[in-house]
């Protein structure tokens, strides 16, 4: 998944689980408007306040459950929940493209690899 600015990002973990969720891959379009496949149980309507979430947790069940839950909440509500859950770091991409990260999420971000050279070309000198 690409972050809101379309730059690629990667996370590196050991002894942790990573789960992502959001409206970017699944859903449906009606009259040109895309709707999430994630339904807000409070309203019965598609959850559209968040475009994507990524959660790092101690186990997959927690990471997966929180990634979906954070997709239903507003970014502010999601950040509060993630910050209050021990052993969890999260990144949320709001519907407007704004990125939200818990305080410790950056520790797991790693630099994107450089693009591979195209076969038959050489760097200019």
CSV table of C-alpha atoms in Angstrom, one decimal:
chain,number,residue,atom,x,y,z
A,1,UNK,CA,0.0,0.0,0.0
A,2,UNK,CA,1.3,3.5,-0.7
A,3,UNK,CA,1.0,6.2,1.8
A,4,UNK,CA,-1.1,9.3,1.1
A,5,UNK,CA,1.7,11.2,-0.7
A,6,UNK,CA,2.1,8.1,-2.9
A,7,UNK,CA,5.7,7.5,-1.6
A,8,UNK,CA,6.3,3.9,-0.7
A,9,UNK,CA,7.0,3.1,3.0
A,10,UNK,CA,8.0,-0.1,4.7
A,11,UNK,CA,8.0,-1.3,8.3
A,12,UNK,CA,10.5,-3.7,9.8
A,13,UNK,CA,9.5,-5.9,12.7
A,14,UNK,CA,10.8,-8.8,14.7
A,15,UNK,CA,8.6,-10.7,17.2
A,16,UNK,CA,5.6,-8.5,16.3
A,17,UNK,CA,2.6,-8.7,14.0
A,18,UNK,CA,1.6,-6.2,11.3
A,19,UNK,CA,-1.9,-5.8,9.9
A,20,UNK,CA,-3.3,-3.3,7.5
A,21,UNK,CA,-6.9,-2.5,6.7
A,22,UNK,CA,-8.7,0.1,4.7
A,23,UNK,CA,-11.0,1.0,1.9
A,24,UNK,CA,-8.2,1.2,-0.7
A,25,UNK,CA,-8.4,-2.5,-1.9
A,26,UNK,CA,-12.0,-3.6,-1.5
A,27,UNK,CA,-15.4,-1.9,-1.6
A,28,UNK,CA,-17.8,-0.9,-4.2
A,29,UNK,CA,-18.5,2.2,-6.4
A,30,UNK,CA,-22.0,3.7,-6.9
A,31,UNK,CA,-22.4,6.6,-9.3
A,32,UNK,CA,-18.7,7.3,-9.2
A,33,UNK,CA,-18.4,7.3,-5.4
A,34,UNK,CA,-16.3,4.6,-3.7
A,35,UNK,CA,-17.6,3.1,-0.5
A,36,UNK,CA,-15.6,1.0,1.9
A,37,UNK,CA,-16.3,-2.7,2.5
A,38,UNK,CA,-15.9,-2.0,6.2
A,39,UNK,CA,-19.2,-1.3,7.8
A,40,UNK,CA,-19.5,1.0,10.9
A,41,UNK,CA,-21.6,-1.1,13.3
A,42,UNK,CA,-22.9,2.1,15.0
A,43,UNK,CA,-24.6,3.3,11.8
A,44,UNK,CA,-24.8,0.4,9.5
A,45,UNK,CA,-23.1,2.5,6.8
A,46,UNK,CA,-19.7,2.1,5.1
A,47,UNK,CA,-16.9,3.6,7.2
A,48,UNK,CA,-15.3,6.4,5.2
A,49,UNK,CA,-13.5,8.7,7.7
A,50,UNK,CA,-10.2,6.7,7.3
A,51,UNK,CA,-8.6,5.5,4.1
A,52,UNK,CA,-6.1,3.0,5.6
A,53,UNK,CA,-4.6,1.8,8.8
A,54,UNK,CA,-1.6,-0.2,9.8
A,55,UNK,CA,-1.1,-1.6,13.2
A,56,UNK,CA,1.9,-3.2,14.8
A,57,UNK,CA,1.1,-5.4,17.9
A,58,UNK,CA,2.5,-8.3,19.9
A,59,UNK,CA,0.2,-10.8,18.1
A,60,UNK,CA,-1.8,-11.1,14.9
A,61,UNK,CA,-5.2,-11.2,16.5
A,62,UNK,CA,-4.6,-7.9,18.2
A,63,UNK,CA,-3.1,-6.3,15.1
A,64,UNK,CA,-5.9,-7.5,12.8
A,65,UNK,CA,-8.7,-6.5,15.2
A,66,UNK,CA,-7.3,-3.1,15.8
A,67,UNK,CA,-6.6,-2.4,12.1
A,68,UNK,CA,-10.2,-2.9,11.3
A,69,UNK,CA,-11.5,-1.1,14.4
A,70,UNK,CA,-9.3,1.9,13.6
A,71,UNK,CA,-10.8,2.0,10.1
A,72,UNK,CA,-14.3,2.6,11.7
A,73,UNK,CA,-13.2,5.3,14.2
A,74,UNK,CA,-12.3,8.8,13.3
A,75,UNK,CA,-8.5,9.3,13.2
A,76,UNK,CA,-8.5,11.1,16.5
A,77,UNK,CA,-10.5,8.3,18.2
A,78,UNK,CA,-8.2,5.7,16.6
A,79,UNK,CA,-5.1,7.4,17.8
A,80,UNK,CA,-6.4,7.6,21.3
A,81,UNK,CA,-7.3,3.9,21.3
A,82,UNK,CA,-4.0,2.8,19.8
A,83,UNK,CA,-2.0,4.9,22.3
A,84,UNK,CA,-4.0,3.4,25.2
A,85,UNK,CA,-3.4,-0.2,24.1
A,86,UNK,CA,-0.1,-1.6,25.5
A,87,UNK,CA,2.4,-2.9,22.9
A,88,UNK,CA,0.6,-1.3,20.0
A,89,UNK,CA,1.8,1.3,17.4
A,90,UNK,CA,-0.3,2.5,14.6
A,91,UNK,CA,-0.5,4.7,11.5
A,92,UNK,CA,-3.8,6.0,10.1
A,93,UNK,CA,-4.3,7.7,6.8
A,94,UNK,CA,-7.4,9.9,7.1
A,95,UNK,CA,-9.9,10.2,4.3
A,96,UNK,CA,-8.3,13.6,3.5
A,97,UNK,CA,-4.8,11.9,3.1
A,98,UNK,CA,-3.4,13.2,6.4
A,99,UNK,CA,-1.1,10.8,8.2
A,100,UNK,CA,-1.4,10.1,11.9
A,101,UNK,CA,1.2,8.0,13.8
A,102,UNK,CA,1.5,6.9,17.3
A,103,UNK,CA,4.6,8.1,19.1
A,104,UNK,CA,6.5,4.8,18.6
A,105,UNK,CA,5.5,4.0,15.0
A,106,UNK,CA,8.5,5.7,13.4
A,107,UNK,CA,10.8,3.3,15.2
A,108,UNK,CA,9.5,0.6,12.9
A,109,UNK,CA,9.7,2.5,9.6
A,110,UNK,CA,12.6,1.7,7.4
A,111,UNK,CA,13.9,3.4,4.3
A,112,UNK,CA,12.4,2.3,1.0
A,113,UNK,CA,14.8,0.4,-1.1
A,114,UNK,CA,16.3,2.2,-4.1
A,115,UNK,CA,14.7,1.5,-7.4
A,116,UNK,CA,16.4,-1.3,-9.3
A,117,UNK,CA,18.5,-0.3,-12.3
A,118,UNK,CA,16.8,-1.0,-15.7
A,119,UNK,CA,18.6,-3.8,-17.6
A,120,UNK,CA,20.8,-2.4,-20.3
A,121,UNK,CA,21.3,1.0,-18.8
A,122,UNK,CA,24.1,2.4,-16.8
A,123,UNK,CA,24.3,5.3,-14.5
A,124,UNK,CA,25.4,8.6,-15.9
A,125,UNK,CA,28.8,9.9,-14.8
